[in-house]
Tab-separated table of C-alpha atoms and ligand atoms in Angstrom:
chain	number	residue	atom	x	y	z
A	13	UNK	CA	119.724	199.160	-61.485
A	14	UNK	CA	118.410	201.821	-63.815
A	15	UNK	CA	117.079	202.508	-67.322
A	16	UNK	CA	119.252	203.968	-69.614
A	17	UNK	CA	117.467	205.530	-72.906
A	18	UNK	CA	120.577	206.253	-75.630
A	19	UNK	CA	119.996	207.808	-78.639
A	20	UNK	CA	122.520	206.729	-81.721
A	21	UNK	CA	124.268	209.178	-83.574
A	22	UNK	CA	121.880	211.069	-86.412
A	23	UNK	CA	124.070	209.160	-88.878
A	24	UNK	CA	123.034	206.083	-88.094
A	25	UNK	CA	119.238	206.599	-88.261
A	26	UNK	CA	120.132	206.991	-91.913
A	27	UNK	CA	121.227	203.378	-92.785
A	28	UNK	CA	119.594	200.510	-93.979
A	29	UNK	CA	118.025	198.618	-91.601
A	30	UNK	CA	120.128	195.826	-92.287
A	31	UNK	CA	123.101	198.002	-91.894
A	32	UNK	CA	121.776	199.698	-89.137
A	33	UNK	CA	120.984	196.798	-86.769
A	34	UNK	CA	124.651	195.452	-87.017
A	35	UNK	CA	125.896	199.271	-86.430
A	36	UNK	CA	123.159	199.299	-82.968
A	37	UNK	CA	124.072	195.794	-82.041
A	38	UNK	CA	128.090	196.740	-81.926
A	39	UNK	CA	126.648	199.727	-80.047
A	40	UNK	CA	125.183	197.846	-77.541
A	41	UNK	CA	128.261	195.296	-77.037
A	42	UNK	CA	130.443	198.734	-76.848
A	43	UNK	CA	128.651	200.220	-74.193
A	44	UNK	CA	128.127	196.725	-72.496
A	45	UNK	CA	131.751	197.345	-71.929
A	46	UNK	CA	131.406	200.341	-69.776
A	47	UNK	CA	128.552	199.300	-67.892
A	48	UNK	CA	126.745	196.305	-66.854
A	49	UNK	CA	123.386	195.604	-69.429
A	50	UNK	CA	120.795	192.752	-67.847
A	51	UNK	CA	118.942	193.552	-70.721
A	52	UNK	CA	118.222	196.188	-73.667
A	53	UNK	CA	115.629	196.618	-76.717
A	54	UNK	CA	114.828	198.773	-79.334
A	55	UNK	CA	111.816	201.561	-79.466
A	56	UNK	CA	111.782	204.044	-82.405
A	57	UNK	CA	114.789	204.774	-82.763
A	58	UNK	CA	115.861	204.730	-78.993
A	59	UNK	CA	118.102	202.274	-77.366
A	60	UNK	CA	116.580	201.525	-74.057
A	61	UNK	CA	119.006	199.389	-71.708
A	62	UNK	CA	118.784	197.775	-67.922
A	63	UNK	CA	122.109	198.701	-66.576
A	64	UNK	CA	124.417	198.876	-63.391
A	65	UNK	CA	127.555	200.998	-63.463
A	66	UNK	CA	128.795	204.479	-63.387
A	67	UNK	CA	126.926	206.077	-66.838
A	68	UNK	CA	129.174	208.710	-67.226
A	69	UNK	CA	131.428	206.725	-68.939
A	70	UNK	CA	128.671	206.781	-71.678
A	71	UNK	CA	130.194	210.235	-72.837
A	72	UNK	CA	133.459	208.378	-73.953
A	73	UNK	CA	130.995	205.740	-76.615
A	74	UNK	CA	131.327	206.717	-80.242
A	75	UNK	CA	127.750	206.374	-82.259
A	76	UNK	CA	126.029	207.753	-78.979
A	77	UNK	CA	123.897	211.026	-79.761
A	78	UNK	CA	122.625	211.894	-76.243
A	79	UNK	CA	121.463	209.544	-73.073
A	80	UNK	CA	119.387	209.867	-69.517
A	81	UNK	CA	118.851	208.166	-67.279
A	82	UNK	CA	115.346	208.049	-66.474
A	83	UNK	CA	112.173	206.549	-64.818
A	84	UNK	CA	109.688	204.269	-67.351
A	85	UNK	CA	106.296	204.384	-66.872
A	86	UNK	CA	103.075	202.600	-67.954
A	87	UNK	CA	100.333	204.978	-68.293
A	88	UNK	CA	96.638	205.222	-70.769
A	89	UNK	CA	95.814	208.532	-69.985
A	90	UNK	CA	97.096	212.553	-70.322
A	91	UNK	CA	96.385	212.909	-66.294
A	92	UNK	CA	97.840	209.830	-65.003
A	93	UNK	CA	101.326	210.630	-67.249
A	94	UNK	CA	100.997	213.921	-65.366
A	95	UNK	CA	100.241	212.781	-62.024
A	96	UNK	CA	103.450	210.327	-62.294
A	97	UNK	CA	105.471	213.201	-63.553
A	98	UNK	CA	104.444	215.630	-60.040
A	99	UNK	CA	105.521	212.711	-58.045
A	100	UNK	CA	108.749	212.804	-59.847
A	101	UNK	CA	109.535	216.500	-60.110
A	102	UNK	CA	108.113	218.494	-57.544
A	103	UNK	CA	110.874	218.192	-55.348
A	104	UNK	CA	113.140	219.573	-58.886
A	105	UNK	CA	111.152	222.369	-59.495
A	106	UNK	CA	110.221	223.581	-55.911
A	107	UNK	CA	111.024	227.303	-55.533
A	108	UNK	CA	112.516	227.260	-59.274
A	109	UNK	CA	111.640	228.922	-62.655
A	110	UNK	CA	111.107	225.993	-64.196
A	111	UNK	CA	110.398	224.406	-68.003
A	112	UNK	CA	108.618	221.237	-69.704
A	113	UNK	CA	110.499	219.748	-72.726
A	114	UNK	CA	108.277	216.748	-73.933
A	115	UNK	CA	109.374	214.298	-77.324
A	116	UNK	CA	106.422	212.120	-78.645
A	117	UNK	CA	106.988	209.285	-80.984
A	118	UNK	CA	103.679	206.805	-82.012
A	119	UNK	CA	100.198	207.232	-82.295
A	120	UNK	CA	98.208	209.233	-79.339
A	121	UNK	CA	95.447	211.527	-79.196
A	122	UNK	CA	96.990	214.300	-77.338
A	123	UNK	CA	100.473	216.439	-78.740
A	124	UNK	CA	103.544	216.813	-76.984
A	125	UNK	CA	102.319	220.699	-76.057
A	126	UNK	CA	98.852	219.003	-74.505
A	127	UNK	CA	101.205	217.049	-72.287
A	128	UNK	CA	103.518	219.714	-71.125
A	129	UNK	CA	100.780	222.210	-70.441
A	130	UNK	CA	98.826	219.738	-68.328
A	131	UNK	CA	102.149	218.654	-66.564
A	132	UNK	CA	103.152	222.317	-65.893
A	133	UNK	CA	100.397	223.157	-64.343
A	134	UNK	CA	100.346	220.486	-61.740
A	135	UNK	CA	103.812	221.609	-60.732
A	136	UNK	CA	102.917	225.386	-61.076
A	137	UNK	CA	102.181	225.753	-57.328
A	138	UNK	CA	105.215	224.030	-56.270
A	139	UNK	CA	107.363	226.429	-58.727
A	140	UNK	CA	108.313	230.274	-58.718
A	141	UNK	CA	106.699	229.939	-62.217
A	142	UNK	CA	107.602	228.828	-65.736
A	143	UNK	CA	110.151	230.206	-67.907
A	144	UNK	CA	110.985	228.561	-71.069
A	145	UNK	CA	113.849	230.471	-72.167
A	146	UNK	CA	116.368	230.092	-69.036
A	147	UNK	CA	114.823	227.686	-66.506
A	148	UNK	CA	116.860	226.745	-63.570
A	149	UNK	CA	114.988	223.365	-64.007
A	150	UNK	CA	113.718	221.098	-66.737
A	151	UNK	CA	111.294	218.354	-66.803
A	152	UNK	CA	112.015	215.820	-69.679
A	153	UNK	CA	109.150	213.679	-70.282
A	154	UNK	CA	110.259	210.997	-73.993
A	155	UNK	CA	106.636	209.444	-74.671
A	156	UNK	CA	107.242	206.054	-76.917
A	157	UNK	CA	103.764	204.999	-77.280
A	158	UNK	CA	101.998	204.130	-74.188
A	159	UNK	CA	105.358	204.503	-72.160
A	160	UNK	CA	106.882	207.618	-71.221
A	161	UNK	CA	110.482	208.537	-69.738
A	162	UNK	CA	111.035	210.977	-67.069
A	163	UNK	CA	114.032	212.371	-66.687
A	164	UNK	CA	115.783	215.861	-65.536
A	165	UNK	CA	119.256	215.606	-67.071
A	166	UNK	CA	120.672	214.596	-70.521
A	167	UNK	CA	123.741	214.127	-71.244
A	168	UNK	CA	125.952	214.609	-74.805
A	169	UNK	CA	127.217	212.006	-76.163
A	170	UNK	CA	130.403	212.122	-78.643
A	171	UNK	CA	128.749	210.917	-81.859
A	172	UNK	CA	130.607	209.244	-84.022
A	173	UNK	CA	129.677	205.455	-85.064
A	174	UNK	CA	130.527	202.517	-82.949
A	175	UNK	CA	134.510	201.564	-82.806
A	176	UNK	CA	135.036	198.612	-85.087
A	177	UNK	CA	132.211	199.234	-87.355
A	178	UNK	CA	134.196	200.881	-90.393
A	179	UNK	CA	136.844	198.581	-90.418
A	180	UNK	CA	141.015	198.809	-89.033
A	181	UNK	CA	143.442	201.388	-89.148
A	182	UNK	CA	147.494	201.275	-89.371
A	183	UNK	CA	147.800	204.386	-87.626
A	184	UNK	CA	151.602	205.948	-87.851
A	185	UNK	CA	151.611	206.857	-84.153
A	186	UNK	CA	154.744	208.756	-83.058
A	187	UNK	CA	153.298	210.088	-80.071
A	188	UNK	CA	153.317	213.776	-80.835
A	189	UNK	CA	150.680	216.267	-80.582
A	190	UNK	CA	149.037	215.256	-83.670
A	191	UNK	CA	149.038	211.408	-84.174
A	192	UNK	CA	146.824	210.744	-80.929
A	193	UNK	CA	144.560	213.259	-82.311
A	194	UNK	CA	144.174	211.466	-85.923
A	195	UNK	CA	143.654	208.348	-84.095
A	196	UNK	CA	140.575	209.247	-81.942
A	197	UNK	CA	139.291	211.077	-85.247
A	198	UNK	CA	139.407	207.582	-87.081
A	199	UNK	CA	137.800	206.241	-83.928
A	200	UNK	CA	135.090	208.687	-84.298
A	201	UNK	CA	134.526	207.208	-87.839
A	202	UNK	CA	133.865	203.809	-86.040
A	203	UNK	CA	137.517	202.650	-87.312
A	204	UNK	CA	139.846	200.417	-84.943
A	205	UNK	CA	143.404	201.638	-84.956
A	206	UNK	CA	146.021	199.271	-84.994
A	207	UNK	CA	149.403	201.414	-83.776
A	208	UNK	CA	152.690	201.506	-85.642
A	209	UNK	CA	155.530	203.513	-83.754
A	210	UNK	CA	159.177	203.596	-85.323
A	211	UNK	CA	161.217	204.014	-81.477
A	212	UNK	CA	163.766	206.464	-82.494
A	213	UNK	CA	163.510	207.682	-78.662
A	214	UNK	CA	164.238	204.303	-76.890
A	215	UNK	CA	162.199	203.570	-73.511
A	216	UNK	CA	161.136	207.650	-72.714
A	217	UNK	CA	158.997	207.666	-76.007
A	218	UNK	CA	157.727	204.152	-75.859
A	219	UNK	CA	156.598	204.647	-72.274
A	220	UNK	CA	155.461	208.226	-73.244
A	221	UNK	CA	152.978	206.615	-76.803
A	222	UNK	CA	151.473	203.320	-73.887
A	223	UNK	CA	150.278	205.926	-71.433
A	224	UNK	CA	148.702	207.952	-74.698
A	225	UNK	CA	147.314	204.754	-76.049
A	226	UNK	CA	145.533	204.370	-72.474
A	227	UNK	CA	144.214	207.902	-72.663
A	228	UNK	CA	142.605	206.829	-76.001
A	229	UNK	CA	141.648	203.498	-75.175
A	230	UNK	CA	138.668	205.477	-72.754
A	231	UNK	CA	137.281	205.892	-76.127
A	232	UNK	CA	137.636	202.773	-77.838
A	233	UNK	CA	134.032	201.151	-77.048
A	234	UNK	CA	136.337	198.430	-75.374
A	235	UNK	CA	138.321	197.475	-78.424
A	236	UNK	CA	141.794	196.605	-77.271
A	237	UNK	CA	144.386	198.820	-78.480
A	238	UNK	CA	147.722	197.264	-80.286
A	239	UNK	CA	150.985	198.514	-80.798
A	240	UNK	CA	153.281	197.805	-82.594
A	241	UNK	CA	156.821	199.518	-81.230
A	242	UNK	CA	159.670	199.045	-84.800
A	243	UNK	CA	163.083	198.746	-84.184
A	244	UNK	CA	163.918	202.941	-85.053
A	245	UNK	CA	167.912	202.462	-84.788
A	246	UNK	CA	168.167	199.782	-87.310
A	247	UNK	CA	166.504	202.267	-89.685
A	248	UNK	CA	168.720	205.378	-88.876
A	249	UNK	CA	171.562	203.120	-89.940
A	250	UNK	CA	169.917	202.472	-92.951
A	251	UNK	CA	169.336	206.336	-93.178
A	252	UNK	CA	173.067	206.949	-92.631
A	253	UNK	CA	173.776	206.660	-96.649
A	254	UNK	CA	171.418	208.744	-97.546
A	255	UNK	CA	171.853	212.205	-99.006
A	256	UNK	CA	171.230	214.010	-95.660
A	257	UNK	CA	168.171	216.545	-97.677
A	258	UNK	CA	166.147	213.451	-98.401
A	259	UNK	CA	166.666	212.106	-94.936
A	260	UNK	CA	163.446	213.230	-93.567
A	261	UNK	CA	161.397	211.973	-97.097
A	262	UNK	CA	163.172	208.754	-97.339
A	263	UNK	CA	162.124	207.820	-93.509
A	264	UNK	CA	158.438	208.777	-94.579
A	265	UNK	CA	158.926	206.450	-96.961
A	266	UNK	CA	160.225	203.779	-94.646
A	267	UNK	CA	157.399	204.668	-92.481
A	268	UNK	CA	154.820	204.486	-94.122
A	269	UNK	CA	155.955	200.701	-96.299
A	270	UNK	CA	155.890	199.188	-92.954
A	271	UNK	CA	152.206	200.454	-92.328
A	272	UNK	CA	151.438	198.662	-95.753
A	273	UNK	CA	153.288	196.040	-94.945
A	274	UNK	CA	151.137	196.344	-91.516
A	275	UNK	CA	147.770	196.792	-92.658
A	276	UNK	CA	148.657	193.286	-95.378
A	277	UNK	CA	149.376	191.675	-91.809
A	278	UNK	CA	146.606	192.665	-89.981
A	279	UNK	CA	143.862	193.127	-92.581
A	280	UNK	CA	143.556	196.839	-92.425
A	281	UNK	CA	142.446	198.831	-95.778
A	282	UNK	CA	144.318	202.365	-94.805
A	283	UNK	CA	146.658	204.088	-93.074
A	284	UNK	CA	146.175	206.835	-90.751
A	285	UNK	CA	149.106	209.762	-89.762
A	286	UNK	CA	148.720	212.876	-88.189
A	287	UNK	CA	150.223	215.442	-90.726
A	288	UNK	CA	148.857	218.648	-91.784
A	289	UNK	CA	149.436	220.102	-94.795
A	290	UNK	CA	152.186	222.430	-94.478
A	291	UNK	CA	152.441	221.733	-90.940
A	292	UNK	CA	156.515	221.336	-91.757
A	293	UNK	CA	158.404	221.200	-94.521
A	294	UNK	CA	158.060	217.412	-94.924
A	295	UNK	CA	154.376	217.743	-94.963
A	296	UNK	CA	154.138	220.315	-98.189
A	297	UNK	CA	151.943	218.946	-100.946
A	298	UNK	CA	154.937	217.706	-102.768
A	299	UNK	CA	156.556	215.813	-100.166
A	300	UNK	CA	153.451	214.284	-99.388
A	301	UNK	CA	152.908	212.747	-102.803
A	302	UNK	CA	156.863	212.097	-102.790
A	303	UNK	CA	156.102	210.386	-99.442
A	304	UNK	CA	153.417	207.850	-100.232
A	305	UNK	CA	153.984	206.980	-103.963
A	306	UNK	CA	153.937	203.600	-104.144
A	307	UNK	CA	151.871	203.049	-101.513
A	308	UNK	CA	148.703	200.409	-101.633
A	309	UNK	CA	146.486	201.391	-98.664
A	310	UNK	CA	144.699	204.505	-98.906
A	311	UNK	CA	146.292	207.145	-96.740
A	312	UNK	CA	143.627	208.926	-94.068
A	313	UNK	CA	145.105	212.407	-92.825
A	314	UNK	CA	142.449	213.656	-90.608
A	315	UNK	CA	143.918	216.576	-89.471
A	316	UNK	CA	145.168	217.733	-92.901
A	317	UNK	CA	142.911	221.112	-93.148
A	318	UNK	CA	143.302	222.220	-89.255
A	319	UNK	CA	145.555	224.586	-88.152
A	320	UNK	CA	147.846	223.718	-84.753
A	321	UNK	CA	145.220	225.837	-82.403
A	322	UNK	CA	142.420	223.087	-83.442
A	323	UNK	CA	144.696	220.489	-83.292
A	324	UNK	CA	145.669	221.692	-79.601
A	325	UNK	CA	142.007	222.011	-78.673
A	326	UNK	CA	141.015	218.216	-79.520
A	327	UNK	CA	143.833	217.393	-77.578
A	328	UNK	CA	143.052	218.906	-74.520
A	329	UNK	CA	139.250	217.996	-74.833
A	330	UNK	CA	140.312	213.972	-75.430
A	331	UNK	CA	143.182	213.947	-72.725
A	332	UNK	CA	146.236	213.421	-74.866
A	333	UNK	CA	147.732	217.032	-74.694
A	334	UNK	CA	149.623	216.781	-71.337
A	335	UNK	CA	151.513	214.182	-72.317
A	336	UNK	CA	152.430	214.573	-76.427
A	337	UNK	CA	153.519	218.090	-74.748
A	338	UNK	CA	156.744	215.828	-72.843
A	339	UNK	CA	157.324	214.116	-75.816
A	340	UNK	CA	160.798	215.505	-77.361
A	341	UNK	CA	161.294	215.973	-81.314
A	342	UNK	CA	163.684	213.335	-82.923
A	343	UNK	CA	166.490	214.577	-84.360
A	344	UNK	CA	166.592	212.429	-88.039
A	345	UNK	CA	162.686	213.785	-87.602
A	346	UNK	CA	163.564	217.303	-86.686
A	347	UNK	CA	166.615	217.674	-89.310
A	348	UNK	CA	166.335	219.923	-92.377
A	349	UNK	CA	164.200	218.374	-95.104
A	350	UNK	CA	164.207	219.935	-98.467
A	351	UNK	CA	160.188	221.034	-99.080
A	352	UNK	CA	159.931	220.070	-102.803
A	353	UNK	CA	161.406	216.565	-103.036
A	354	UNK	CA	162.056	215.383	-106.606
A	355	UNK	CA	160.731	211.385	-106.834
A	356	UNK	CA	162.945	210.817	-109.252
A	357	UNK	CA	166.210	211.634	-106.608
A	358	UNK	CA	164.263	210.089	-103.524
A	359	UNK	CA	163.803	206.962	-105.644
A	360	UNK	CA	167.633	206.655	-106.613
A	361	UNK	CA	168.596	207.550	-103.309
A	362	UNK	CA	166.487	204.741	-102.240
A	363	UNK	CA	168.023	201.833	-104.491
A	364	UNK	CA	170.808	201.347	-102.163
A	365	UNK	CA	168.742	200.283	-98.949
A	366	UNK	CA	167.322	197.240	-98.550
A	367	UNK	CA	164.982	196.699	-95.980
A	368	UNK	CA	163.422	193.851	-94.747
A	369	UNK	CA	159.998	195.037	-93.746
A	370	UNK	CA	158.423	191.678	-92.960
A	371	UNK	CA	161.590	190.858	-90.618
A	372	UNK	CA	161.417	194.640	-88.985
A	373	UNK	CA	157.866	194.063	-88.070
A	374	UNK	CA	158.622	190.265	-87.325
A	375	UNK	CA	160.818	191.465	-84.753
A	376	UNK	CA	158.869	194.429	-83.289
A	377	UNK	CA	157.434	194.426	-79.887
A	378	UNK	CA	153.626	193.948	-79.751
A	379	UNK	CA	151.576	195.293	-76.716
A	380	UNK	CA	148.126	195.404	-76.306
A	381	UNK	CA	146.899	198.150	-73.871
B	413	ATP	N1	158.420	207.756	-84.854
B	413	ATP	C1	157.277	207.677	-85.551
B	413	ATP	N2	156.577	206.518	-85.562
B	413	ATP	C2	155.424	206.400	-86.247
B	413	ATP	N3	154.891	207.410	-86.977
B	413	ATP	C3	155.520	208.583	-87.002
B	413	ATP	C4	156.753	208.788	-86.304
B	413	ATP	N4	157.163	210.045	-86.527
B	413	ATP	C5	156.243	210.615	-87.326
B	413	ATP	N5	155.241	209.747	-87.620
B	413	ATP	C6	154.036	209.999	-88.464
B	413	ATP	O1	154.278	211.070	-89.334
B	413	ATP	C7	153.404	212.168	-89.014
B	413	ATP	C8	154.125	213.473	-89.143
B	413	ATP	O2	155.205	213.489	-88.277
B	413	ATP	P1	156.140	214.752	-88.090
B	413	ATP	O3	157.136	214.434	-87.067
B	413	ATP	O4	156.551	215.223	-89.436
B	413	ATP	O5	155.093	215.840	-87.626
B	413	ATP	P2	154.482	216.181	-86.209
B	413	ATP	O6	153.666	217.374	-86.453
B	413	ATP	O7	155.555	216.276	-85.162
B	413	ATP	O8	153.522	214.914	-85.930
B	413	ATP	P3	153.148	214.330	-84.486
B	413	ATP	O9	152.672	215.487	-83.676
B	413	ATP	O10	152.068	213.288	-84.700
B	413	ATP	O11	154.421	213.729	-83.950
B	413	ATP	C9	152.967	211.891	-87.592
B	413	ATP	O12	151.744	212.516	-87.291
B	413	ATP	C10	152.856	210.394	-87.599
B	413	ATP	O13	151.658	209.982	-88.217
């Protein structure tokens, strides 16, 4: 059993408190689903929980700032704060260079700088002295009025706001290097993704896009993750009659319907996809407005100003890049797209398919991972 102190993410300190207690109290119930909490409250601003569990997993909880994991004590005075704190650290900063970082919130009579100068200089004689600027160790000491938190390590948390607190996401999810990304930035925004994948690449890709979605469901504050996989040959047959330039535009299209069609199902307001602009030729500006006219839900491309190196760097950082690196390009994906689609022609071309949507996604297979 130990006390947890979290700190939410800047942004949320900035809400109404109305807003911001629903925002905390999904925070909680997020991180109650990495770790055990007997019990938790509120102090100024800092979450402080009872907890059992491994608290690294902490660093995977959007709408977390930083965290420790720390002693609480009771105290009235300056000298019995410090006399708790040299039980604590002496053992830390013996033979060290060491440093004092104290935070004060609430009325007191003393400043944080009274407290760490009386506190360093108990643990002086234990020390090899104190150097603020590169200590090897550093005594933490959060005073919240007449308690303070000791502590010798904090730990980053991912920011963000709390999964599920922004509302859902149809998230076009091929499974690629750039899709996972897109979905754990929408996650970052608090959103829950709801995955669409078209198979074109039978069982290899659909095994490939489960083991992503567990990669990303680390950081999903517990929500489950669905899927949705659509049948992807039935649509190449459709595809077939088309002019063989407007392939690549036309299954956009398709593509991103069925997320509408989607999001109307599931109650999500947008649709998330991982282009770039530019990226390829069916991601130029004009083949993006080609792609989505007509199209209800606001479309979210996160990654739409990065380049591929920052897109590569997420991806190693959140754990997806190993495997969107085995997943193979699809050839109706990969064929020749023209890079300034005219509506007008993608329209006509259009005319002559008719596809079921509600049936397509009827008949899809759902997992939840
Ligand atoms: N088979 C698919 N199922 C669902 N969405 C897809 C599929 N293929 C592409 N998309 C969506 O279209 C976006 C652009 O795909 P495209 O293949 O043009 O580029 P990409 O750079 O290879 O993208 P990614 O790395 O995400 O596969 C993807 O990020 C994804 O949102």
């Amino acid at each position: 059993m130990g006390i947890i102190i979290v700190r939410p993410s800047g942004e949320l300190a900035i809400k109404s408190s109305y807003v911001r207690r629903i925002f905390i109290r999904k925070l909680v119930k997020n991180i109650s689903t990495q770790i055990t909490v007997s019990k938790w409250r509120v102090d100024q601003g800092y979450i402080i929980l009872e907890t059992e569990g491994d608290v690294s997993r902490l660093s995977y909880v959007f709408g977390i700032s930083y965290f420790y994991v720390a002693e609480e004590i009771n105290f009235s005075t300056i000298q019995e704060l410090a006399h708790a704190a040299v039980e604590k650290f002496a053992e830390l900063v013996r033979g060290k260079k060491f440093a004092v970082r104290v935070r004060r919130t609430g009325e007191h009579e003393f400043t944080s700088m009274d407290i760490a100068r009386e506190v360093g200089k108990l643990l002086l004689p234990f020390s090899a002295g104190v150097d603020l600027e590169n200590p090897e160790a550093i005594v933490h000491i959060d005073v919240i009025q007449n308690r303070a938190y000791l502590y010798s390590e904090e730990h980053q948390g991912p920011n963000g706001f709390p999964v599920g607190t922004t509302g859902k996401t149809v998230v076009l999810f091929s499974g690629g290097l750039d899709s996972p990304v897109a979905t754990w930035m929408m996650m970052k925004r608090g959103a829950k993704p709801i995955l669409l994948n078209v198979k074109l690449g039978g069982e290899l890709q659909k095994n490939l896009v489960i083991d992503e979605i567990k990669v990303l469901s680390k950081w999903s504050g517990g929500e489950k993750l669905k899927v949705y996989f659509v049948d992807g040959l039935k649509i190449s047959t459709y595809l077939s009659n088309v002019n063989k330039f407007l392939r690549v535009i036309t299954l956009k299209r398709i593509m991103y319907k069925l997320a509408d069609f989607l999001g109307r199902k599931t109650g999500a307001y947008s649709i998330t996809t991982g282009e770039s602009l530019s990226q390829v030729s069916s991601q130029t500006m004009k083949n993006l407005f080609v792609s989505e006219y007509g199209i209800n839900r606001p479309v979210f491309r996160p990654l739409i100003g990065m380049d591929k190196e920052e897109i590569v760097s997420i991806s190693r950082k959140i754990g997806t890049y190993e495997l969107s690196s085995k997943m193979p390009e699809y050839c109706i994906i990969s064929s020749k797209s023209t890079v300034r689609a005219r509506l007008s022609e993608v329209l006509d071309n259009e005319k002559d398919i008719n596809i079921d949507y509600k049936d397509l996604l009827d008949h899809a297979e759902v997992l939840e991972v």
